Amino acid sequence: MREKKMTRTWVDVCIYLISFGLLWLWLEPLQALDAFQYYMPLLLFTGFTFVVTFLQLPILASLFIKGLAVFFMVDRLYFTAPLFSRSWRGFLREQVVINYQAVIDRHWAEITDVFQMVLLLVLMAIISYLIYFWVIVMRRAFVYTVLTLIYLTVMDTFTVFQANSTAYLLVFFVSLLLILNGYLKLQRRLGLPLKSSSFLLRLLVPFSIVLIASLFISQSLPYLTPQWPDPVPFLTAPFEDGVERTVGYGEDDTQLGGGFNHDDTLLFEATISDPNYWRIESKDIYTGKGWEAQQPPDFMPMTPFDNNQAQFELNYFEAATFDKVVYPYYLTGVEESDTHQYEINIEQEVIRTVDTDPTEAVIQMNYDPFYFTEDHLRMGSREVPTEWRHLLQLPSSLPERVYQLADEITAGLSHPYDKAIAIERYFRTSGFQYRTTDIPVPELDEDYVDQFLFESKVGYCDNFSTAMVVLLRAAGVPARWTKGFTQGERVTDGREDVYQVRSDNAHSWVEVYFNNAGFVPFEPTIGFDASPLVTETTTEADDTDTDSATDDETTDEPSTDESEETSETEENNQQVEESEEITTEEETAASQERDETRWRVIWLLSIVLLLTGLLLIVVYKQRLTLVLWYINKRYPTFNHVKQFEHAYQFLLFILAFKSIIKQRTETLLTFSARVDDYFKTAEMRRLTAAYTQVLYGEEKEIVAANHLKEDYLQLIKRILA
């Protein structure tokens, strides 16, 4: 008997330590989210309260020790003056007054950090007692483990917290806790002996082997990517109105991702005869989450000069809050101005005004609407100059499959221009979609480009342009990320060559470096007209063919066969293009239909699981009422022997369901005595005595049937309580 008591005490210590480990897992997400400052002191305080609770000291002594621990912890964390000194008492008095007034006035935001910490420490002390009562006294560890699993799942799904390593600890703690707690409950009900040696050999050792083997196998097996779309953006979309950004130009690009709200605020008007994209700045350091400048821009004065090139004018409105100057490609100079002085950063090609607001006057500049030919871009050397090698930078955390994709797209291509064109076309031929809402934000350990290329394949200009720059760099082509505005909308009020640019025109694209041409823009975003940026594809060979065709027209007419063949070829090409468009539309419609079907299935399963869970909760809550209704319906009276026999068998079934089972070596009387000792009753003995008398005697009727029915119902209530 002494050995049994010592062993159970030792097992209780293990169970309580595991319970503390589960509570530690509850605190881990709060640390990852920076929810509070003093994580380690809080963890040490919680462990101390667990020890005090487990010792089961008198209640006054326990409260005094825990209160003293709270006092000591708050003093060490927040009080800088010596204990009980004048300044110490003054600070304490000030805290009491401030927090008392905040609570009375219900101004919860005015509660100080000191009082918040006191409340948190008191809460942890209460939790230590509740866990002891629930796990050690009541032996209800299952509810605690389920709540822990739900909590960590929710935190992992809807916050930046990642439960990767925590999941292994959770499996270990939960498995061990349920095994120990279940064995103790079974031992208490059946009265089985529990020895340390057999316990370790027959339970803990096999469990450890199975757990280690399972973890090893799970790490060795291949990882299957999710087959269904991520439901989290769909679930969180109704609650993200305040999280989505508003479209427009912004300085901070360190964290890309997520959708945005449209904004048609008018920013500036431009008078220009040959418009293209309005450039503002470029960034060159990709972090895996967004973009940063390599270093703070070093500006130098920009000397105004005039020339005979085309001119444009910018007229900013008050809504344009940025101090940088927007300008079209191939800027050649700035006009002399009494109101504006300009500075330029040569490396990033950023222009800004000095000591003036660009919205205060009209800005006039000159540009040359010039386009390169493919041959001109191919003429230069393929070597990357030293001063631009930083445009090949990629983070070390970039997944390997991004490099593999870049190699696949550019396979067999050697020139940077061919690689750029191949990557630019890849987004239009590989199932990507342009969308501005319900755009997933990469997880804490997930790369922005990797998530877009292989997971979502939906996004807007930031997704497409960033992905193209990363793929170009992975293929060895120097490129940078550029942002500004599209050309805008031409006005229809009679003014010629005037374009209005709004916040909705904010855009980002790609600039690729060529040795003999400098930076040339490319447009990978689906749905955008790249004609202002795409270089002309006219080559010398094309010019030669054109000249030859002109000569032919002046000398000989083309033959009928050649013209018919050309006409047939054009018709075939047109038919192929139309069939490709139809096929793409059909594939898109089929994909949308599959997505809708998946969501219907998800909703249906969610509703079924919810209704099933509610039904199970109702059945569990009303289990006693349901069982009593069944008994009164099935066995209305005990006057008949058969009814009483069936009712007694049903009673044995209920006891077996509660893990109270008659052993083969036990008699009914011995078993009934054990049941009465367990539930502190005497009904089981009386029912068993009547049952054995009916079973082995010759009575045709039950004596005192009404009293037996009352004993029966009373015992059922005790069992199911």
XYZ file of C-alpha atoms in Angstrom:
721
model
C 0.000 0.000 0.000
C 2.882 2.367 0.782
C 4.571 1.620 -2.538
C 1.314 2.317 -4.380
C 0.927 5.722 -2.701
C 4.523 6.749 -3.444
C 4.205 5.693 -7.075
C 0.998 7.619 -7.562
C 2.595 10.712 -6.036
C 5.515 10.408 -8.433
C 3.161 10.025 -11.386
C 1.161 13.031 -10.221
C 4.374 15.072 -10.263
C 4.979 14.017 -13.858
C 1.413 14.902 -14.851
C 1.667 18.307 -13.199
C 4.999 19.041 -14.874
C 3.504 18.165 -18.245
C 0.562 20.461 -17.471
C 3.036 23.266 -16.832
C 4.699 22.444 -20.160
C 1.364 22.851 -21.938
C 0.836 26.224 -20.249
C 4.309 27.215 -21.411
C 3.148 26.455 -24.972
C 0.267 28.887 -24.382
C 2.794 31.646 -23.675
C 4.978 30.966 -26.730
C 2.679 32.687 -29.278
C 2.461 35.745 -27.030
C 6.240 35.988 -27.048
C 6.347 35.689 -30.855
C 3.755 38.461 -31.158
C 5.585 40.735 -28.668
C 2.387 40.841 -26.613
C 4.279 41.600 -23.405
C 7.781 42.655 -22.470
C 8.763 40.429 -19.547
C 8.334 36.918 -20.900
C 10.980 35.095 -18.850
C 10.026 36.641 -15.463
C 6.401 35.710 -16.136
C 7.400 32.132 -16.970
C 9.478 31.842 -13.758
C 6.628 33.265 -11.672
C 4.189 30.792 -13.221
C 6.505 27.882 -12.403
C 6.800 29.090 -8.808
C 3.009 29.272 -8.375
C 2.721 25.755 -9.805
C 5.110 24.476 -7.130
C 3.249 26.259 -4.326
C -0.087 24.910 -5.564
C 1.197 21.338 -5.811
C 2.466 21.401 -2.229
C -1.152 21.896 -1.092
C -0.287 24.223 1.776
C -3.059 25.686 3.941
C -5.061 28.171 1.917
C -3.937 31.216 3.922
C -0.283 30.216 3.659
C -0.639 29.587 -0.075
C -2.304 32.969 -0.659
C 0.343 34.739 1.424
C 3.250 33.140 -0.476
C 1.718 33.847 -3.902
C 0.861 37.416 -2.924
C 4.418 37.930 -1.705
C 5.704 36.596 -5.046
C 3.483 39.066 -6.937
C 4.764 41.914 -4.762
C 8.402 40.900 -5.277
C 7.989 40.500 -9.043
C 6.342 43.903 -9.552
C 8.936 45.603 -7.355
C 11.822 44.091 -9.325
C 10.309 44.981 -12.706
C 8.942 48.496 -12.195
C 10.144 50.057 -8.933
C 13.586 51.666 -9.174
C 13.747 53.217 -5.671
C 14.815 51.216 -2.566
C 12.073 49.122 -0.985
C 9.699 51.110 1.291
C 11.655 54.324 0.757
C 9.878 57.644 0.416
C 10.071 57.732 -3.366
C 9.029 54.064 -3.468
C 5.893 54.808 -1.442
C 5.171 57.886 -3.577
C 5.356 55.854 -6.785
C 3.088 53.194 -5.276
C 0.568 55.796 -4.171
C 0.574 57.365 -7.634
C -0.050 54.002 -9.291
C -2.942 53.209 -6.963
C -4.612 56.565 -7.582
C -4.222 56.449 -11.370
C -5.476 52.901 -11.772
C -8.305 53.311 -9.270
C -9.585 56.347 -11.160
C -9.212 54.572 -14.523
C -11.237 51.584 -13.289
C -13.946 53.777 -11.751
C -14.243 55.862 -14.932
C -13.954 52.758 -17.161
C -11.056 54.306 -19.049
C -9.328 50.986 -19.672
C -6.680 52.488 -21.950
C -5.359 54.573 -19.030
C -4.493 51.545 -16.871
C -0.736 51.578 -16.285
C 1.725 48.792 -17.096
C 2.255 48.112 -13.391
C -1.410 47.347 -12.772
C -1.634 45.285 -15.956
C 1.296 43.185 -14.744
C -0.344 42.709 -11.336
C -3.524 41.480 -13.013
C -1.517 39.145 -15.266
C 0.411 37.649 -12.332
C -2.783 37.130 -10.315
C -4.322 35.462 -13.355
C -1.377 33.053 -13.683
C -1.649 32.198 -9.969
C -5.347 31.393 -10.404
C -4.620 29.336 -13.524
C -2.061 27.252 -11.620
C -4.744 26.281 -9.094
C -7.377 25.608 -11.779
C -5.027 23.332 -13.708
C -4.133 21.435 -10.529
C -7.801 20.953 -9.685
C -8.788 19.996 -13.210
C -5.888 17.658 -14.009
C -4.801 16.207 -10.644
C -8.043 16.177 -8.660
C -10.682 15.707 -11.362
C -8.468 13.788 -13.827
C -9.931 15.741 -16.767
C -6.787 16.213 -18.847
C -8.536 15.700 -22.178
C -10.356 19.063 -22.096
C -7.101 20.873 -21.251
C -5.253 19.250 -24.160
C -8.060 19.947 -26.641
C -8.166 23.618 -25.636
C -4.382 23.830 -26.051
C -4.580 22.285 -29.519
C -7.354 24.665 -30.609
C -5.499 27.689 -29.215
C -2.208 26.903 -30.972
C -4.009 26.087 -34.218
C -5.850 29.403 -34.217
C -2.678 31.356 -33.376
C -0.712 29.571 -36.107
C -3.445 30.149 -38.700
C -4.434 33.742 -38.075
C -1.224 35.342 -36.724
C 2.458 35.441 -37.660
C 3.222 32.817 -35.007
C 4.547 29.566 -36.492
C 3.875 26.391 -34.493
C 6.514 24.297 -36.267
C 8.749 23.214 -33.380
C 5.930 23.773 -30.884
C 3.875 21.098 -32.646
C 6.418 18.393 -31.721
C 6.368 19.399 -28.068
C 2.575 19.482 -28.162
C 2.394 15.913 -29.498
C 4.832 14.701 -26.849
C 3.157 16.486 -23.917
C -0.395 15.585 -24.935
C 0.376 11.916 -25.613
C 2.255 11.443 -22.367
C -0.339 13.332 -20.324
C -3.279 11.362 -21.699
C -1.468 8.056 -21.193
C -0.517 8.772 -17.579
C -3.864 10.270 -16.666
C -5.847 7.496 -18.341
C -3.798 4.779 -16.646
C -4.273 6.362 -13.231
C -8.034 6.612 -13.767
C -8.171 2.969 -14.809
C -6.029 1.932 -11.850
C -8.249 3.807 -9.419
C -11.458 2.276 -10.766
C -10.232 -1.296 -11.055
C -7.928 -1.293 -8.052
C -4.926 -2.503 -10.058
C -1.427 -2.373 -8.562
C 1.016 0.126 -10.035
C 4.755 -0.542 -9.725
C 7.502 1.768 -10.921
C 9.542 -0.827 -12.793
C 6.697 -2.371 -14.748
C 5.211 1.058 -15.357
C 8.394 2.363 -16.999
C 9.084 -0.782 -18.983
C 5.570 -1.443 -20.219
C 4.391 2.094 -20.857
C 6.979 4.847 -21.090
C 9.677 2.970 -23.001
C 7.373 1.730 -25.824
C 5.741 5.133 -26.002
C 9.099 6.868 -26.391
C 10.186 4.445 -29.114
C 6.959 4.870 -31.074
C 7.062 8.669 -30.740
C 10.679 8.979 -31.870
C 10.067 6.613 -34.786
C 6.970 8.567 -35.827
C 8.832 11.884 -35.779
C 11.725 10.421 -37.769
C 9.408 8.915 -40.384
C 7.400 12.135 -40.686
C 10.595 14.094 -41.387
C 11.762 11.568 -43.970
C 8.540 11.344 -45.970
C 7.996 13.693 -48.946
C 5.919 16.798 -48.297
C 2.685 17.069 -50.269
C 1.658 20.624 -51.046
C -1.970 21.628 -50.320
C -4.364 20.540 -53.046
C -7.186 22.898 -52.116
C -6.980 26.699 -52.007
C -6.123 28.265 -48.686
C -9.435 29.020 -46.872
C -7.858 31.508 -44.442
C -8.009 34.554 -46.773
C -11.659 33.738 -47.461
C -12.438 33.454 -43.750
C -10.550 36.598 -42.795
C -11.670 38.747 -45.728
C -14.814 40.127 -43.987
C -12.670 41.305 -41.078
C -9.784 42.887 -43.022
C -11.372 46.135 -44.129
C -9.041 48.107 -41.881
C -5.988 46.049 -42.854
C -6.064 46.512 -46.609
C -3.995 49.354 -47.972
C -5.233 52.133 -50.220
C -3.734 52.207 -53.691
C -1.221 54.983 -54.337
C 2.431 55.865 -54.202
C 4.167 55.223 -50.880
C 7.723 55.341 -49.568
C 7.724 52.100 -47.535
C 7.992 48.910 -49.613
C 9.596 46.670 -46.996
C 6.448 44.552 -46.509
C 4.563 43.728 -49.705
C 1.426 41.643 -49.979
C -2.267 41.835 -49.242
C -5.002 43.571 -51.192
C -5.779 47.266 -51.467
C -8.728 49.593 -51.816
C -9.124 51.711 -54.946
C -8.713 55.497 -54.824
C -9.374 57.807 -57.788
C -7.953 60.947 -56.186
C -6.455 63.249 -58.843
C -2.719 63.772 -58.196
C -1.376 65.701 -61.197
C -2.003 66.672 -64.800
C 0.608 66.326 -67.510
C 0.753 68.070 -70.860
C 2.738 65.715 -73.094
C 2.452 64.678 -76.738
C 3.962 61.190 -76.464
C 3.189 59.835 -72.965
C 4.677 56.773 -71.343
C 5.019 55.550 -67.782
C 5.743 58.193 -65.128
C 8.853 57.157 -63.251
C 9.657 58.126 -59.627
C 12.290 55.807 -58.167
C 13.810 52.337 -58.157
C 14.915 49.972 -55.381
C 17.500 47.241 -55.590
C 17.645 45.172 -52.367
C 15.111 42.328 -52.220
C 14.643 41.062 -48.644
C 12.240 38.177 -49.192
C 9.349 40.341 -47.956
C 9.744 43.545 -49.967
C 12.226 46.117 -51.273
C 14.775 48.452 -49.737
C 17.221 50.949 -51.194
C 20.851 49.862 -51.140
C 21.810 52.967 -49.199
C 20.364 56.409 -48.492
C 20.224 58.292 -51.816
C 23.102 60.687 -52.382
C 21.651 63.695 -54.213
C 23.585 66.224 -56.250
C 22.381 69.504 -57.808
C 20.738 69.154 -61.200
C 21.702 72.021 -63.496
C 18.826 73.247 -65.675
C 19.472 73.392 -69.385
C 17.370 73.846 -72.478
C 17.429 71.949 -75.730
C 15.296 71.307 -78.754
C 13.778 68.057 -77.557
C 10.084 67.510 -76.778
C 8.756 69.304 -73.733
C 6.189 68.357 -71.107
C 4.587 70.150 -68.156
C 3.498 68.827 -64.765
C 0.840 70.474 -62.665
C 0.543 68.862 -59.197
C -2.586 68.990 -57.060
C -2.761 69.191 -53.262
C -3.405 65.449 -52.939
C 0.132 64.752 -54.241
C 1.995 64.566 -50.926
C 5.324 63.261 -52.253
C 8.282 65.592 -52.879
C 9.780 63.536 -55.691
C 9.301 64.587 -59.295
C 7.564 62.219 -61.694
C 8.992 62.189 -65.203
C 8.642 60.123 -68.401
C 11.335 57.862 -69.761
C 14.347 59.294 -71.577
C 14.407 62.636 -69.768
C 16.979 64.996 -71.342
C 16.851 68.140 -69.187
C 14.973 70.587 -67.014
C 13.824 74.114 -67.798
C 15.215 77.127 -66.005
C 12.799 77.955 -63.174
C 12.527 80.736 -60.598
C 10.396 78.587 -58.308
C 12.117 75.192 -58.364
C 15.639 73.900 -57.870
C 16.268 70.234 -58.527
C 18.498 67.485 -57.126
C 19.133 64.088 -58.697
C 20.401 60.737 -57.491
C 22.235 59.277 -60.454
C 22.222 55.634 -59.344
C 18.495 55.352 -58.616
C 17.530 58.117 -61.059
C 15.419 59.968 -58.491
C 14.691 63.671 -58.940
C 13.372 65.916 -56.193
C 12.807 69.598 -55.569
C 14.963 71.546 -53.088
C 13.306 73.573 -50.321
C 10.068 73.841 -52.279
C 6.883 71.878 -52.671
C 6.425 70.550 -56.228
C 2.702 71.295 -55.944
C 3.327 75.040 -55.762
C 4.151 75.642 -59.422
C 4.191 74.055 -62.865
C 7.232 71.887 -63.556
C 8.656 71.976 -67.089
C 11.135 69.406 -68.432
C 12.396 68.048 -71.740
C 12.481 64.452 -72.923
C 13.257 62.444 -76.041
C 10.610 59.850 -77.040
C 13.238 57.357 -78.135
C 12.970 53.567 -78.434
C 15.708 50.971 -78.771
C 15.696 48.186 -81.322
C 16.322 44.559 -80.479
C 19.585 44.606 -82.442
C 20.805 47.567 -80.449
C 20.067 45.757 -77.179
C 21.874 42.623 -78.384
C 25.055 44.450 -79.459
C 26.535 45.050 -76.041
C 28.721 42.786 -73.946
C 27.050 40.221 -71.688
C 29.441 40.914 -68.828
C 27.867 42.582 -65.806
C 29.789 45.754 -64.890
C 31.186 45.904 -61.376
C 29.107 48.935 -60.413
C 25.875 47.054 -61.229
C 26.643 43.614 -59.791
C 24.607 44.445 -56.721
C 21.576 44.161 -59.018
C 22.109 40.373 -58.914
C 21.505 40.344 -55.138
C 19.086 37.753 -53.761
C 18.477 36.773 -50.118
C 20.063 33.552 -48.890
C 16.621 32.387 -47.744
C 15.236 32.359 -51.302
C 13.917 28.806 -51.941
C 15.827 26.674 -54.396
C 12.760 26.078 -56.556
C 12.814 29.757 -57.613
C 16.289 29.241 -59.105
C 15.082 26.045 -60.779
C 12.111 27.867 -62.310
C 14.400 30.608 -63.660
C 16.611 27.945 -65.252
C 13.579 26.254 -66.835
C 12.202 29.485 -68.306
C 15.556 30.597 -69.750
C 16.777 27.151 -70.821
C 18.713 27.403 -74.116
C 18.876 31.220 -73.971
C 22.158 33.042 -73.498
C 21.521 36.717 -74.138
C 20.007 38.868 -71.349
C 17.396 40.308 -73.737
C 16.102 36.853 -74.699
C 15.923 35.868 -71.032
C 14.035 39.036 -70.166
C 11.478 38.484 -72.930
C 11.024 34.814 -71.921
C 10.408 35.685 -68.261
C 8.101 38.573 -69.214
C 5.982 36.224 -71.351
C 5.985 33.470 -68.715
C 3.399 35.249 -66.575
C 0.972 35.527 -69.494
C 1.155 31.853 -70.422
C 1.296 30.026 -67.064
C -2.096 30.561 -65.433
C -1.377 33.728 -63.448
C -4.260 36.090 -62.691
C -4.388 39.825 -62.012
C -6.347 40.635 -58.849
C -6.283 43.405 -56.234
C -8.405 41.866 -53.444
C -8.063 38.725 -51.312
C -4.313 38.642 -51.969
C -2.574 36.406 -49.411
C 0.179 37.861 -47.255
C 3.241 35.575 -46.963
C 3.747 33.865 -43.622
C 6.630 34.752 -41.316
C 8.928 32.088 -42.797
C 7.591 32.358 -46.380
C 9.196 34.225 -49.272
C 7.016 36.821 -51.056
C 8.022 35.748 -54.579
C 8.000 32.035 -53.812
C 4.474 32.299 -52.419
C 3.288 34.144 -55.547
C 5.012 31.878 -58.088
C 4.074 28.509 -56.603
C 1.155 28.980 -54.206
C -1.320 31.732 -55.069
C -0.486 32.825 -58.671
C -2.764 35.830 -58.136
C -1.731 39.417 -57.475
C -1.162 42.854 -58.944
C 1.801 44.874 -60.214
C 3.944 44.487 -57.077
C 3.685 40.689 -57.287
C 4.448 40.452 -61.003
C 7.250 43.037 -61.099
C 9.004 41.704 -57.980
C 8.763 38.134 -59.250
C 10.252 39.101 -62.635
C 13.183 40.937 -61.032
C 13.937 37.944 -58.794
C 13.724 35.485 -61.707
C 15.983 37.701 -63.817
C 18.581 37.901 -61.063
C 18.346 34.135 -60.521
C 19.090 33.769 -64.253
C 22.125 36.082 -63.973
C 20.535 39.195 -65.495
C 20.916 42.486 -63.543
C 17.531 44.132 -62.910
C 15.849 46.474 -60.460
C 12.338 47.213 -59.199
C 10.859 50.529 -60.353
C 7.721 52.356 -59.279
C 5.677 55.347 -60.351
C 2.444 55.760 -62.337
C 0.977 54.641 -65.618
C 0.403 57.306 -68.279
C -3.055 58.248 -66.958
C -6.256 59.127 -68.759
C -6.453 61.646 -71.567
C -8.874 64.473 -70.805
C -11.911 65.018 -73.023
C -12.652 68.679 -72.308
C -11.081 70.037 -75.489
C -7.487 70.317 -74.280
C -5.018 68.395 -76.410
C -2.262 66.145 -75.047
C -3.382 66.576 -71.402
C -3.398 63.476 -69.186
C -4.807 63.164 -65.668
C -3.008 60.788 -63.308
C -4.797 59.496 -60.203
C -3.884 57.322 -57.227
C -5.331 54.309 -59.055
C -2.583 54.773 -61.671
C 0.160 53.888 -59.149
C 2.229 51.093 -60.644
C 5.494 49.162 -60.447
C 7.474 47.500 -63.218
C 10.945 46.165 -64.086
C 14.106 47.764 -65.437
C 16.752 45.493 -67.000
C 20.333 46.678 -67.461
C 22.034 46.315 -70.883
C 25.656 47.333 -71.348
C 25.124 49.493 -74.450
C 21.694 50.871 -73.584
C 21.501 51.275 -69.818
C 18.237 50.481 -68.071
C 15.332 49.412 -70.280
C 11.797 48.988 -68.850
C 9.778 45.755 -69.099
C 6.140 45.146 -68.150
C 5.272 41.674 -66.727
C 1.901 42.568 -65.159
C -1.048 40.882 -66.858
C -3.634 43.248 -68.324
C -1.385 46.308 -68.618
C -0.582 47.931 -71.949
C 3.170 47.816 -72.262
C 3.334 49.750 -75.533
C 4.812 52.907 -73.924
C 7.689 50.841 -72.544
C 8.323 47.985 -74.965
C 11.197 48.623 -77.313
C 10.585 48.461 -81.040
C 11.367 45.082 -82.557
C 12.428 46.425 -85.957
C 15.794 44.936 -86.975
C 18.153 45.521 -89.870
C 16.907 42.346 -91.482
C 13.382 43.631 -91.286
C 14.447 46.899 -92.899
C 16.141 44.986 -95.704
C 13.022 42.926 -96.330
C 10.935 46.070 -96.396
C 13.227 47.713 -98.952
C 13.156 44.599 -101.122
C 9.413 44.473 -100.973
C 9.266 48.110 -102.059
C 11.511 47.402 -105.017
C 9.346 44.431 -105.994
C 6.260 46.585 -105.934
C 7.809 49.082 -108.332
C 9.002 46.438 -110.785
C 6.855 43.297 -110.643
C 3.443 42.519 -109.172
C 3.414 39.644 -106.677
C 2.113 36.359 -108.056
C -1.413 35.198 -107.300
C -0.183 31.958 -105.723
C 2.021 33.864 -103.305
C -0.780 36.205 -102.305
C -3.199 33.302 -101.823
C -0.648 31.422 -99.767
C -0.061 34.495 -97.620
C -3.808 34.954 -97.170
C -4.240 31.307 -96.155
C -1.366 31.574 -93.684
C -2.869 34.674 -92.102
C -6.260 32.958 -91.827
C -4.681 29.881 -90.226
C -2.776 32.030 -87.755
C -5.949 33.907 -86.908
C -7.835 30.630 -86.382
C -5.056 29.326 -84.138
C -5.127 32.536 -82.071
C -8.927 32.372 -81.780
C -8.817 28.709 -80.742
C -6.142 29.508 -78.164
C -8.292 32.333 -76.781
C -11.336 30.036 -76.610
C -9.278 27.315 -74.941
C -7.932 29.809 -72.400
C -11.447 31.064 -71.665
C -12.712 27.494 -71.286
C -9.830 26.614 -68.972
C -10.469 29.739 -66.906
C -14.185 28.951 -66.664
C -13.446 25.346 -65.733
C -10.949 26.483 -63.108
C -13.472 28.904 -61.627
C -16.118 26.173 -61.595
C -13.733 23.814 -59.791
C -12.948 26.510 -57.240
C -16.645 27.165 -56.669
C -17.275 23.432 -56.256
C -14.457 23.169 -53.727
C -15.836 26.061 -51.743
C -19.302 24.492 -51.759
C -17.808 21.269 -50.445
C -15.857 23.162 -47.782
C -18.951 25.059 -46.672
C -21.052 21.878 -46.669
C -18.472 19.986 -44.614
C -18.116 22.938 -42.238
C -21.875 23.094 -41.709
C -22.102 19.327 -41.209
C -19.221 19.351 -38.716
C -20.710 22.340 -36.892
C -24.153 20.725 -36.639
C -22.585 17.422 -35.579
C -20.555 19.172 -32.910
C -23.604 21.022 -31.633
C -25.590 17.800 -31.586
C -22.860 16.020 -29.636
C -22.693 18.883 -27.149
C -26.455 18.793 -26.649
C -26.431 15.007 -26.258
C -23.593 15.203 -23.744
C -25.269 17.966 -21.755
C -28.606 16.132 -21.754
C -27.185 12.621 -21.399
C -28.854 12.016 -18.046
C -32.239 13.187 -19.301
C -31.945 11.065 -22.438
C -30.911 7.929 -20.529
C -33.698 8.354 -17.985
C -36.196 8.868 -20.790
C -34.949 5.682 -22.462
C -35.190 3.721 -19.207
C -38.732 4.886 -18.474
C -39.706 4.165 -22.065
C -38.068 0.735 -22.230
C -38.579 -0.391 -18.606
C -41.667 1.445 -17.303
C -41.991 -0.878 -14.267
C -40.007 -3.633 -12.549
C -43.062 -5.770 -11.920
C -42.108 -8.245 -14.603
C -39.009 -10.406 -14.220
C -37.872 -10.039 -17.838
C -38.006 -6.252 -17.671
C -35.959 -6.224 -14.480
C -33.375 -8.617 -15.961
C -32.978 -6.450 -19.074
C -32.749 -3.302 -16.942
C -29.996 -4.850 -14.818
C -28.027 -5.843 -17.957
C -28.393 -2.268 -19.197
C -27.012 -1.072 -15.853
C -23.938 -3.288 -16.325
C -23.510 -1.783 -19.789
C -23.573 1.772 -18.372
C -20.987 0.771 -15.759
C -18.761 -0.784 -18.434
C -19.069 2.391 -20.480
C -17.686 4.237 -17.446
C -14.789 1.710 -17.303
C -16.252 -0.131 -14.276
C -16.211 -3.732 -15.476
C -16.941 -6.943 -13.600
C -13.877 -9.144 -13.481
C -14.115 -12.827 -14.303
C -12.959 -13.767 -10.803
C -15.577 -11.559 -9.130
C -19.033 -12.608 -8.027
C -21.980 -10.296 -8.541
C -22.093 -9.500 -4.835
C -18.382 -8.659 -4.734
C -18.742 -6.499 -7.837
C -21.793 -4.722 -6.407
C -19.863 -3.972 -3.212
C -17.030 -2.440 -5.264
C -19.502 -0.299 -7.202
C -21.154 0.951 -3.995
C -17.757 1.761 -2.489
C -16.847 3.733 -5.598
C -20.048 5.789 -5.709
C -20.600 5.852 -1.931
C -24.056 4.274 -2.218
C -25.938 1.100 -1.270
C -28.292 0.818 -4.266
C -26.126 -1.616 -6.229
C -26.159 -4.214 -3.431
C -29.974 -4.096 -3.182
C -30.413 -4.333 -6.938
C -27.917 -7.216 -7.173
C -29.589 -9.084 -4.322
C -32.955 -8.835 -6.081
C -31.376 -9.828 -9.396
C -29.663 -12.966 -7.982
C -32.883 -13.959 -6.235
C -34.774 -13.690 -9.522
C -31.966 -15.332 -11.492
C -31.479 -18.366 -9.231
C -34.875 -18.516 -7.491
C -38.315 -19.392 -8.731
C -40.030 -16.027 -8.089
C -42.340 -14.910 -10.862
C -42.809 -11.392 -9.544
C -40.494 -8.753 -8.126
C -40.909 -7.858 -4.478
C -40.921 -4.095 -3.757
C -40.620 -3.270 -7.449
C -41.275 0.447 -6.920
C -38.440 0.754 -4.385
C -36.091 -1.100 -6.721
C -37.034 1.251 -9.564
C -36.174 4.240 -7.350
C -32.832 2.658 -6.376
C -32.153 1.933 -10.039
C -32.822 5.506 -11.197
C -30.842 6.948 -8.299
C -27.815 4.813 -9.158
C -28.051 5.762 -12.846
C -28.019 9.438 -11.873
C -24.897 8.935 -9.745
C -23.113 7.065 -12.525
C -23.859 9.687 -15.195
C -23.368 12.734 -12.970
